[in-house]
mmCIF file of C-alpha atoms in Angstrom:
data_model
loop_
_atom_site.group_PDB
_atom_site.id
_atom_site.type_symbol
_atom_site.label_atom_id
_atom_site.label_comp_id
_atom_site.label_asym_id
_atom_site.label_seq_id
_atom_site.Cartn_x
_atom_site.Cartn_y
_atom_site.Cartn_z
ATOM 1 C CA MET E 1 125.359 77.950 101.906
ATOM 2 C CA ASP E 2 123.241 79.648 99.218
ATOM 3 C CA ILE E 3 122.530 83.227 99.939
ATOM 4 C CA GLY E 4 120.883 85.648 97.429
ATOM 5 C CA PHE E 5 121.429 89.338 98.684
ATOM 6 C CA PHE E 6 119.912 92.351 97.171
ATOM 7 C CA ALA E 7 120.961 96.046 97.728
ATOM 8 C CA PRO E 8 120.995 99.362 95.949
ATOM 9 C CA ARG E 9 123.916 99.646 93.457
ATOM 10 C CA HIS E 10 125.164 102.975 95.162
ATOM 11 C CA MET E 11 124.558 104.535 98.505
ATOM 12 C CA ASP E 12 125.805 107.884 99.606
ATOM 13 C CA ILE E 13 125.773 108.045 103.398
ATOM 14 C CA GLY E 14 126.713 110.959 105.627
ATOM 15 C CA GLY E 15 125.726 114.338 106.893
ATOM 16 C CA GLY E 16 125.315 116.666 103.894
ATOM 17 C CA ALA E 17 125.223 113.962 101.324
ATOM 18 C CA VAL E 18 122.043 115.390 99.828
ATOM 19 C CA VAL E 19 124.188 118.177 98.167
ATOM 20 C CA ARG E 20 125.900 115.508 96.125
ATOM 21 C CA ILE E 21 122.667 114.445 94.574
ATOM 22 C CA ALA E 22 123.664 115.986 91.111
ATOM 23 C CA ALA E 23 126.878 114.195 91.069
ATOM 24 C CA MET E 24 125.252 110.897 91.772
ATOM 25 C CA LEU E 25 122.796 111.413 88.843
ATOM 26 C CA GLY E 26 125.844 112.246 86.783
ATOM 27 C CA ARG E 27 127.683 108.963 87.659
ATOM 28 C CA LEU E 28 124.511 107.046 86.686
ATOM 29 C CA GLY E 29 124.037 108.967 83.427
ATOM 30 C CA LEU E 30 120.756 110.545 84.464
ATOM 31 C CA SER E 31 119.663 114.192 84.095
ATOM 32 C CA ARG E 32 115.863 114.551 83.856
ATOM 33 C CA PRO E 33 114.353 113.410 87.244
ATOM 34 C CA LEU E 34 110.741 113.488 88.444
ATOM 35 C CA ILE E 35 110.853 114.127 92.201
ATOM 36 C CA VAL E 36 108.158 112.296 94.140
ATOM 37 C CA THR E 37 107.444 113.856 97.527
ATOM 38 C CA ASP E 38 104.619 115.123 99.669
ATOM 39 C CA PRO E 39 102.892 118.425 100.166
ATOM 40 C CA VAL E 40 104.503 119.195 103.598
ATOM 41 C CA MET E 41 107.908 119.036 101.933
ATOM 42 C CA VAL E 42 106.813 121.547 99.412
ATOM 43 C CA LYS E 43 104.804 123.750 101.710
ATOM 44 C CA LEU E 44 107.703 124.123 104.257
ATOM 45 C CA GLY E 45 110.139 124.573 101.452
ATOM 46 C CA LEU E 46 112.209 121.333 102.356
ATOM 47 C CA VAL E 47 112.038 120.068 98.986
ATOM 48 C CA ARG E 48 114.546 122.774 97.994
ATOM 49 C CA ARG E 49 117.159 120.754 100.048
ATOM 50 C CA ILE E 50 117.194 118.483 96.938
ATOM 51 C CA THR E 51 115.944 120.888 94.151
ATOM 52 C CA ASP E 52 118.607 123.555 94.846
ATOM 53 C CA PRO E 53 121.624 121.367 94.250
ATOM 54 C CA LEU E 54 120.132 119.975 91.081
ATOM 55 C CA GLU E 55 119.242 123.315 89.734
ATOM 56 C CA ALA E 56 122.757 124.598 90.648
ATOM 57 C CA ALA E 57 124.134 121.601 88.452
ATOM 58 C CA GLY E 58 121.769 122.794 85.463
ATOM 59 C CA ILE E 59 119.483 119.698 86.019
ATOM 60 C CA VAL E 60 115.826 120.523 85.236
ATOM 61 C CA CYS E 61 113.463 118.669 87.528
ATOM 62 C CA ALA E 62 109.700 118.392 87.946
ATOM 63 C CA ILE E 63 107.860 117.547 91.125
ATOM 64 C CA PHE E 64 104.820 115.262 91.843
ATOM 65 C CA SER E 65 103.842 116.083 95.479
ATOM 66 C CA ASP E 66 100.390 114.487 95.687
ATOM 67 C CA THR E 67 101.473 111.556 98.061
ATOM 68 C CA VAL E 68 99.666 110.834 101.143
ATOM 69 C CA PRO E 69 100.860 109.434 104.515
ATOM 70 C CA GLU E 70 99.708 105.887 103.797
ATOM 71 C CA PRO E 71 100.092 105.363 100.142
ATOM 72 C CA VAL E 72 97.076 104.558 98.103
ATOM 73 C CA ASP E 73 96.637 103.090 94.564
ATOM 74 C CA THR E 74 94.658 106.128 93.261
ATOM 75 C CA VAL E 75 97.677 108.383 94.066
ATOM 76 C CA VAL E 76 100.032 105.845 92.497
ATOM 77 C CA GLU E 77 97.856 106.043 89.280
ATOM 78 C CA ALA E 78 97.927 109.903 89.362
ATOM 79 C CA GLY E 79 101.912 109.535 89.683
ATOM 80 C CA VAL E 80 101.956 107.203 86.811
ATOM 81 C CA ALA E 81 100.014 109.811 84.518
ATOM 82 C CA ALA E 82 102.496 112.552 85.802
ATOM 83 C CA ALA E 83 105.493 110.447 84.796
ATOM 84 C CA ARG E 84 104.113 109.724 81.385
ATOM 85 C CA GLY E 85 103.502 113.401 80.880
ATOM 86 C CA GLY E 86 107.213 114.285 80.757
ATOM 87 C CA ALA E 87 110.466 112.904 79.229
ATOM 88 C CA PHE E 88 111.910 111.850 82.607
ATOM 89 C CA ASP E 89 114.838 109.465 82.757
ATOM 90 C CA CYS E 90 114.593 108.699 86.522
ATOM 91 C CA LEU E 91 112.594 108.891 89.670
ATOM 92 C CA ILE E 92 113.632 110.518 92.852
ATOM 93 C CA GLY E 93 111.707 109.561 96.053
ATOM 94 C CA PHE E 94 112.200 112.288 98.573
ATOM 95 C CA GLY E 95 110.589 112.237 102.050
ATOM 96 C CA GLY E 96 109.551 109.568 104.394
ATOM 97 C CA GLY E 97 108.550 106.053 103.615
ATOM 98 C CA SER E 98 105.279 107.038 102.075
ATOM 99 C CA PRO E 99 106.897 109.098 99.179
ATOM 100 C CA ILE E 100 109.566 106.565 98.546
ATOM 101 C CA ASP E 101 107.067 103.728 98.630
ATOM 102 C CA THR E 102 104.723 105.797 96.271
ATOM 103 C CA ALA E 103 107.731 106.354 93.846
ATOM 104 C CA LYS E 104 108.508 102.578 93.870
ATOM 105 C CA ALA E 105 104.936 101.877 93.152
ATOM 106 C CA ILE E 106 104.601 104.354 90.350
ATOM 107 C CA ASN E 107 107.746 102.817 88.812
ATOM 108 C CA ILE E 108 106.311 99.306 88.855
ATOM 109 C CA LEU E 109 102.973 100.437 87.541
ATOM 110 C CA LEU E 110 104.573 102.511 84.885
ATOM 111 C CA ALA E 111 106.406 99.559 83.410
ATOM 112 C CA ALA E 112 103.180 97.428 83.323
ATOM 113 C CA GLU E 113 100.915 96.624 80.458
ATOM 114 C CA PRO E 114 97.995 99.191 79.940
ATOM 115 C CA GLY E 115 95.005 98.684 82.236
ATOM 116 C CA ALA E 116 97.104 97.047 85.044
ATOM 117 C CA ARG E 117 96.455 97.945 88.645
ATOM 118 C CA MET E 118 98.411 97.791 91.827
ATOM 119 C CA ARG E 119 96.555 94.815 93.111
ATOM 120 C CA ASP E 120 97.912 92.832 90.168
ATOM 121 C CA PHE E 121 101.302 92.993 91.815
ATOM 122 C CA LYS E 122 100.630 92.135 95.399
ATOM 123 C CA VAL E 123 102.422 89.313 97.034
ATOM 124 C CA PRO E 124 102.823 86.496 96.050
ATOM 125 C CA VAL E 125 103.357 88.001 92.554
ATOM 126 C CA ALA E 126 107.023 88.878 92.027
ATOM 127 C CA ALA E 127 107.110 92.639 91.082
ATOM 128 C CA ASP E 128 110.436 92.483 89.399
ATOM 129 C CA THR E 129 110.141 95.053 86.566
ATOM 130 C CA ALA E 130 110.490 98.841 86.910
ATOM 131 C CA ALA E 131 110.379 101.464 84.222
ATOM 132 C CA LEU E 132 113.084 103.899 85.310
ATOM 133 C CA PRO E 133 116.090 104.247 87.556
ATOM 134 C CA LEU E 134 114.891 105.201 91.233
ATOM 135 C CA ILE E 135 117.040 107.127 93.610
ATOM 136 C CA ALA E 136 115.670 107.226 97.161
ATOM 137 C CA VAL E 137 116.386 110.050 99.526
ATOM 138 C CA PRO E 138 114.830 109.432 102.998
ATOM 139 C CA THR E 139 114.126 112.205 105.400
ATOM 140 C CA THR E 140 113.187 109.996 108.314
ATOM 141 C CA ALA E 141 115.093 107.486 110.237
ATOM 142 C CA GLY E 142 112.793 104.481 110.200
ATOM 143 C CA THR E 143 111.363 102.865 107.085
ATOM 144 C CA GLY E 144 114.649 101.692 105.434
ATOM 145 C CA SER E 145 112.729 101.833 102.227
ATOM 146 C CA GLU E 146 115.771 103.331 100.476
ATOM 147 C CA ALA E 147 117.393 99.904 100.799
ATOM 148 C CA THR E 148 114.465 97.528 100.217
ATOM 149 C CA ARG E 149 112.657 95.740 97.515
ATOM 150 C CA PHE E 150 109.253 96.170 99.081
ATOM 151 C CA THR E 151 106.459 98.636 98.898
ATOM 152 C CA VAL E 152 103.059 98.785 100.760
ATOM 153 C CA ILE E 153 100.175 100.283 98.905
ATOM 154 C CA THR E 154 96.499 100.454 100.042
ATOM 155 C CA ASP E 155 93.756 99.245 97.694
ATOM 156 C CA THR E 156 91.120 101.942 98.101
ATOM 157 C CA GLN E 157 88.377 99.540 96.970
ATOM 158 C CA THR E 158 89.085 96.902 99.624
ATOM 159 C CA ASP E 159 90.881 98.828 102.347
ATOM 160 C CA GLU E 160 93.696 96.175 102.053
ATOM 161 C CA LYS E 161 97.294 97.205 102.657
ATOM 162 C CA MET E 162 98.981 95.319 99.869
ATOM 163 C CA LEU E 163 102.573 94.065 100.252
ATOM 164 C CA ILE E 164 104.508 94.440 96.934
ATOM 165 C CA ALA E 165 107.744 92.801 96.619
ATOM 166 C CA GLY E 166 110.366 92.333 93.998
ATOM 167 C CA LEU E 167 113.436 93.969 92.159
ATOM 168 C CA GLY E 168 111.133 96.501 90.685
ATOM 169 C CA ALA E 169 110.792 98.045 93.982
ATOM 170 C CA LEU E 170 114.588 98.105 94.804
ATOM 171 C CA PRO E 171 116.149 101.578 94.452
ATOM 172 C CA LEU E 172 119.113 101.801 92.029
ATOM 173 C CA ALA E 173 120.665 104.398 94.408
ATOM 174 C CA ALA E 174 120.166 106.170 97.750
ATOM 175 C CA VAL E 175 121.208 109.188 99.528
ATOM 176 C CA VAL E 176 121.156 108.780 103.241
ATOM 177 C CA ASP E 177 121.695 112.138 104.937
ATOM 178 C CA TYR E 178 120.889 112.190 108.690
ATOM 179 C CA GLU E 179 120.751 116.160 108.506
ATOM 180 C CA LEU E 180 117.413 115.783 106.731
ATOM 181 C CA THR E 181 115.864 114.265 110.013
ATOM 182 C CA MET E 182 117.003 117.072 112.269
ATOM 183 C CA SER E 183 113.606 118.925 112.060
ATOM 184 C CA VAL E 184 111.318 115.774 112.011
ATOM 185 C CA PRO E 185 108.474 116.252 114.659
ATOM 186 C CA PRO E 186 108.790 114.213 117.924
ATOM 187 C CA ARG E 187 105.731 112.021 116.962
ATOM 188 C CA THR E 188 107.504 110.948 113.692
ATOM 189 C CA THR E 189 110.841 110.457 115.226
ATOM 190 C CA ALA E 190 109.214 107.955 117.779
ATOM 191 C CA ASP E 191 107.187 106.148 115.235
ATOM 192 C CA THR E 192 109.738 105.728 112.536
ATOM 193 C CA GLY E 193 112.486 104.806 115.179
ATOM 194 C CA ILE E 194 110.409 101.995 116.590
ATOM 195 C CA ASP E 195 109.611 100.791 112.945
ATOM 196 C CA ALA E 196 113.399 100.720 112.319
ATOM 197 C CA PHE E 197 113.938 98.611 115.431
ATOM 198 C CA THR E 198 111.025 96.373 114.608
ATOM 199 C CA HIS E 199 112.638 95.862 111.163
ATOM 200 C CA ALA E 200 115.973 94.766 112.683
ATOM 201 C CA LEU E 201 114.375 92.463 115.289
ATOM 202 C CA GLU E 202 111.992 90.699 112.883
ATOM 203 C CA ALA E 203 114.792 90.177 110.326
ATOM 204 C CA TYR E 204 116.941 88.646 113.072
ATOM 205 C CA VAL E 205 114.239 86.151 114.275
ATOM 206 C CA SER E 206 112.802 85.641 110.896
ATOM 207 C CA ARG E 207 112.736 82.106 109.521
ATOM 208 C CA ARG E 208 114.256 83.416 106.406
ATOM 209 C CA ALA E 209 117.238 85.009 108.172
ATOM 210 C CA ASN E 210 120.776 84.325 106.948
ATOM 211 C CA PRO E 211 124.258 85.230 108.049
ATOM 212 C CA VAL E 212 124.419 88.327 105.837
ATOM 213 C CA SER E 213 120.942 89.733 106.776
ATOM 214 C CA ASP E 214 122.033 88.860 110.548
ATOM 215 C CA ALA E 215 125.179 91.078 110.290
ATOM 216 C CA TYR E 216 122.918 93.979 109.185
ATOM 217 C CA ALA E 217 120.326 93.488 111.756
ATOM 218 C CA ARG E 218 122.775 93.061 114.703
ATOM 219 C CA SER E 219 124.364 96.247 113.802
ATOM 220 C CA ALA E 220 121.085 98.075 113.463
ATOM 221 C CA MET E 221 119.804 96.879 116.847
ATOM 222 C CA ARG E 222 123.026 98.269 118.468
ATOM 223 C CA LEU E 223 122.670 101.534 116.975
ATOM 224 C CA ILE E 224 118.814 101.938 117.359
ATOM 225 C CA GLY E 225 118.813 100.477 120.903
ATOM 226 C CA ALA E 226 121.479 102.985 122.151
ATOM 227 C CA ASN E 227 119.982 106.042 120.493
ATOM 228 C CA LEU E 228 116.116 105.763 120.096
ATOM 229 C CA ARG E 229 115.485 107.390 123.523
ATOM 230 C CA LYS E 230 118.143 109.960 122.732
ATOM 231 C CA VAL E 231 116.652 111.401 119.770
ATOM 232 C CA TRP E 232 113.174 111.607 121.443
ATOM 233 C CA GLN E 233 114.652 113.284 124.557
ATOM 234 C CA THR E 234 117.176 115.584 122.687
ATOM 235 C CA PRO E 235 116.163 116.055 119.024
ATOM 236 C CA GLN E 236 119.270 118.072 118.181
ATOM 237 C CA ASP E 237 121.713 115.377 119.198
ATOM 238 C CA ARG E 238 123.498 115.069 115.897
ATOM 239 C CA GLU E 239 125.401 111.921 116.858
ATOM 240 C CA ALA E 240 122.186 110.202 117.985
ATOM 241 C CA ARG E 241 120.437 111.343 114.678
ATOM 242 C CA GLU E 242 123.302 109.988 112.671
ATOM 243 C CA ALA E 243 123.209 106.651 114.377
ATOM 244 C CA MET E 244 119.591 106.357 114.061
ATOM 245 C CA MET E 245 119.562 107.083 110.424
ATOM 246 C CA LEU E 246 122.458 104.561 109.609
ATOM 247 C CA GLY E 247 120.603 101.978 111.851
ATOM 248 C CA ALA E 248 117.427 102.395 109.882
ATOM 249 C CA THR E 249 119.189 101.917 106.656
ATOM 250 C CA LEU E 250 121.050 98.748 107.963
ATOM 251 C CA ALA E 251 117.804 97.409 109.221
ATOM 252 C CA GLY E 252 116.232 98.056 105.860
ATOM 253 C CA LEU E 253 119.018 95.984 104.268
ATOM 254 C CA ALA E 254 118.462 93.281 106.879
ATOM 255 C CA PHE E 255 114.671 92.920 106.231
ATOM 256 C CA SER E 256 114.847 93.371 102.633
ATOM 257 C CA ASN E 257 116.721 90.164 102.598
ATOM 258 C CA ALA E 258 115.222 88.222 105.494
ATOM 259 C CA SER E 259 111.627 89.746 105.371
ATOM 260 C CA VAL E 260 109.657 91.020 108.198
ATOM 261 C CA ALA E 261 107.242 88.806 110.259
ATOM 262 C CA LEU E 262 104.195 88.880 112.360
ATOM 263 C CA VAL E 263 104.321 92.436 113.555
ATOM 264 C CA HIS E 264 104.320 93.872 110.099
ATOM 265 C CA GLY E 265 101.593 91.251 109.034
ATOM 266 C CA MET E 266 99.241 92.398 111.681
ATOM 267 C CA SER E 267 100.186 96.202 111.555
ATOM 268 C CA ARG E 268 99.269 96.703 107.909
ATOM 269 C CA PRO E 269 95.510 95.966 108.375
ATOM 270 C CA ILE E 270 95.510 98.353 111.465
ATOM 271 C CA GLY E 271 96.803 101.195 109.215
ATOM 272 C CA ALA E 272 94.528 100.342 106.309
ATOM 273 C CA HIS E 273 91.224 100.379 108.264
ATOM 274 C CA PHE E 274 91.957 102.856 111.139
ATOM 275 C CA HIS E 275 94.586 105.174 109.395
ATOM 276 C CA VAL E 276 97.146 104.514 112.206
ATOM 277 C CA PRO E 277 100.531 105.645 111.066
ATOM 278 C CA HIS E 278 102.674 102.433 110.175
ATOM 279 C CA GLY E 279 105.407 102.926 112.770
ATOM 280 C CA MET E 280 102.894 103.527 115.472
ATOM 281 C CA SER E 281 100.792 100.446 114.688
ATOM 282 C CA ASN E 282 104.016 98.472 114.702
ATOM 283 C CA ALA E 283 104.804 99.718 118.139
ATOM 284 C CA MET E 284 101.332 99.170 119.478
ATOM 285 C CA LEU E 285 101.955 95.321 118.501
ATOM 286 C CA LEU E 286 105.545 94.830 119.142
ATOM 287 C CA PRO E 287 105.634 94.003 122.930
ATOM 288 C CA ALA E 288 102.510 91.575 122.545
ATOM 289 C CA VAL E 289 103.898 89.906 119.433
ATOM 290 C CA THR E 290 107.327 89.476 121.057
ATOM 291 C CA ARG E 291 105.790 87.857 124.135
ATOM 292 C CA TYR E 292 103.758 85.437 121.836
ATOM 293 C CA SER E 293 106.920 84.593 119.810
ATOM 294 C CA LEU E 294 109.626 84.533 122.512
ATOM 295 C CA ASN E 295 110.005 80.897 123.273
ATOM 296 C CA ALA E 296 109.957 79.889 119.569
ATOM 297 C CA ALA E 297 113.252 81.710 119.175
ATOM 298 C CA LEU E 298 114.501 82.530 122.598
ATOM 299 C CA PRO E 299 118.166 82.540 121.972
ATOM 300 C CA ARG E 300 117.703 85.149 119.011
ATOM 301 C CA TYR E 301 115.352 87.225 121.040
ATOM 302 C CA ALA E 302 117.729 87.098 124.028
ATOM 303 C CA GLU E 303 120.637 88.033 121.763
ATOM 304 C CA SER E 304 118.611 91.047 120.423
ATOM 305 C CA ALA E 305 118.029 92.283 123.889
ATOM 306 C CA ARG E 306 121.763 92.201 124.676
ATOM 307 C CA LEU E 307 122.670 93.888 121.462
ATOM 308 C CA ALA E 308 120.099 96.721 121.986
ATOM 309 C CA GLY E 309 121.439 97.243 125.587
ATOM 310 C CA PHE E 310 118.149 96.103 127.123
ATOM 311 C CA ALA E 311 119.895 93.132 128.930
ATOM 312 C CA ARG E 312 123.322 92.570 130.187
ATOM 313 C CA ALA E 313 125.821 90.364 128.457
ATOM 314 C CA ASP E 314 125.732 87.652 131.037
ATOM 315 C CA ASP E 315 121.942 87.457 131.398
ATOM 316 C CA ALA E 316 120.480 84.049 130.783
ATOM 317 C CA ASP E 317 118.381 83.717 127.687
ATOM 318 C CA GLN E 318 115.014 83.659 129.572
ATOM 319 C CA LEU E 319 116.052 86.607 131.638
ATOM 320 C CA ALA E 320 117.210 88.606 128.704
ATOM 321 C CA GLY E 321 114.030 87.724 126.737
ATOM 322 C CA ALA E 322 111.906 88.953 129.576
ATOM 323 C CA ARG E 323 113.975 92.249 129.725
ATOM 324 C CA LEU E 324 113.377 92.685 125.957
ATOM 325 C CA ILE E 325 109.693 92.588 126.478
ATOM 326 C CA GLU E 326 109.846 94.946 129.403
ATOM 327 C CA ALA E 327 112.119 97.385 127.517
ATOM 328 C CA LEU E 328 109.723 97.502 124.470
ATOM 329 C CA ALA E 329 106.824 98.290 126.680
ATOM 330 C CA ALA E 330 108.808 100.968 128.626
ATOM 331 C CA ILE E 331 109.863 102.557 125.244
ATOM 332 C CA ASN E 332 106.282 102.705 124.237
ATOM 333 C CA ALA E 333 105.335 104.315 127.451
ATOM 334 C CA GLU E 334 108.172 106.888 127.203
ATOM 335 C CA LEU E 335 107.636 107.641 123.567
ATOM 336 C CA GLU E 336 103.830 108.088 124.284
ATOM 337 C CA VAL E 337 102.667 105.331 121.986
ATOM 338 C CA PRO E 338 98.929 104.973 122.406
ATOM 339 C CA THR E 339 96.932 101.867 122.216
ATOM 340 C CA PRO E 340 94.387 101.512 119.374
ATOM 341 C CA GLN E 341 91.709 102.664 121.839
ATOM 342 C CA GLY E 342 93.991 105.636 123.024
ATOM 343 C CA PHE E 343 94.419 106.516 119.361
ATOM 344 C CA GLY E 344 90.501 107.052 119.032
ATOM 345 C CA VAL E 345 89.508 103.610 117.666
ATOM 346 C CA ALA E 346 86.025 102.567 118.689
ATOM 347 C CA ARG E 347 85.855 99.089 120.467
ATOM 348 C CA ALA E 348 82.818 98.113 118.236
ATOM 349 C CA ASP E 349 84.662 98.940 115.105
ATOM 350 C CA TRP E 350 87.677 97.151 116.146
ATOM 351 C CA ASP E 351 85.950 94.039 117.149
ATOM 352 C CA ALA E 352 83.736 93.981 113.933
ATOM 353 C CA LEU E 353 87.038 93.945 111.913
ATOM 354 C CA LEU E 354 89.015 91.538 113.634
ATOM 355 C CA PRO E 355 88.313 88.496 111.527
ATOM 356 C CA LYS E 356 89.077 90.609 108.276
ATOM 357 C CA MET E 357 92.253 91.952 109.700
ATOM 358 C CA ALA E 358 93.469 88.428 110.813
ATOM 359 C CA GLU E 359 92.589 87.215 107.161
ATOM 360 C CA GLN E 360 94.466 90.021 105.646
ATOM 361 C CA ALA E 361 97.466 89.632 107.982
ATOM 362 C CA LEU E 362 97.810 85.940 107.000
ATOM 363 C CA ALA E 363 97.244 86.823 103.271
ATOM 364 C CA SER E 364 100.323 89.157 103.303
ATOM 365 C CA GLY E 365 102.670 86.163 103.945
ATOM 366 C CA SER E 366 104.602 87.947 106.658
ATOM 367 C CA PRO E 367 103.195 85.922 109.529
ATOM 368 C CA GLY E 368 104.551 82.835 107.917
ATOM 369 C CA ASN E 369 108.118 84.140 108.510
ATOM 370 C CA ASN E 370 107.582 84.477 112.312
ATOM 371 C CA PRO E 371 109.306 82.056 114.743
ATOM 372 C CA ALA E 372 105.823 81.048 115.936
ATOM 373 C CA VAL E 373 103.466 80.807 113.086
ATOM 374 C CA PRO E 374 99.899 81.811 114.276
ATOM 375 C CA ASP E 375 96.528 80.879 112.952
ATOM 376 C CA ALA E 376 93.755 83.439 112.621
ATOM 377 C CA ALA E 377 92.458 82.692 116.048
ATOM 378 C CA GLU E 378 95.767 83.544 117.669
ATOM 379 C CA ILE E 379 96.044 86.693 115.544
ATOM 380 C CA VAL E 380 92.674 87.794 116.832
ATOM 381 C CA ARG E 381 93.764 87.092 120.488
ATOM 382 C CA ILE E 382 96.739 89.353 119.999
ATOM 383 C CA TYR E 383 94.538 92.057 118.353
ATOM 384 C CA GLU E 384 92.276 91.907 121.367
ATOM 385 C CA GLU E 385 95.146 91.992 123.786
ATOM 386 C CA ILE E 386 96.525 95.153 122.437
ATOM 387 C CA PHE E 387 93.343 97.226 122.267
#
């Protein structure tokens, strides 16, 4: 058995962990961070959750806060310019998946030859080189970006959401503090939570799954399946928030080493062309893609249903698989996940882009990890089904 497994060197996990950020930097020999975050974190003063403990330790930091919800190459280039303008010895990605993904991309492009663009690093290129140590501090329980060697950046010239993969995108360290998620809006809680479950499920059924990634995926599905509805219904449930945060990180470790599959491959073009939040577009697709894939990996889907609490331990595989699909559809309804049409996408615009979206989904490579590997026509059919 040959398994290569990749993870951050150090992870500080627990309520209140963010106050220990200065100590982590000290252990790593770092003292001059550039914090990559978003305008909302600055406007609401939430960025002080990380700047205050740094300043109390005498660490001078600067902030780049021009990130956008779905990261784009032009913002990455602006971040590179900001990083080059100071004598920084590390980057801290603070926020949801978008600031952390942006920080990863800045770090990769910062190490590149002059004139390089983000499109030069999209899959199948291995983006294995970064300029600075990166510490990821997530404020949502969903993307798992703090634990992965992936980032997704939109090319503004082509409207393609590019998957960029390699060790250059893997954070050196992460601070995983569930208390940072306590004030997250309900919509974000829902979208990121379904995103995390999708990571775990796709890692578990991926053709690249291995026993180590399976262990993380199984634990993640247990935690997320039992707590996703709870954090939606009772946002101040600290135990549920803690479980979701841990589940999201475990799911990140799982898919970073087993890869995601068809849901993510089809989700990225929806986000790029129609500006649907990533977790929401995953949720739109998840029941239909699971139905399409079910019989190609029935034992694994059935076990996923049991682990998540959607099926009973003694349910036969076919019944457990059916209950998984039913549960995913019910969660979408309860968490108010819209269809693309419900989100406001015009039918004519959707139909016109279906061939291009199918092409982009296949080009990402993720559909090739799916238990049932589709062709372009099958991807178009699923897109039509979910509209």
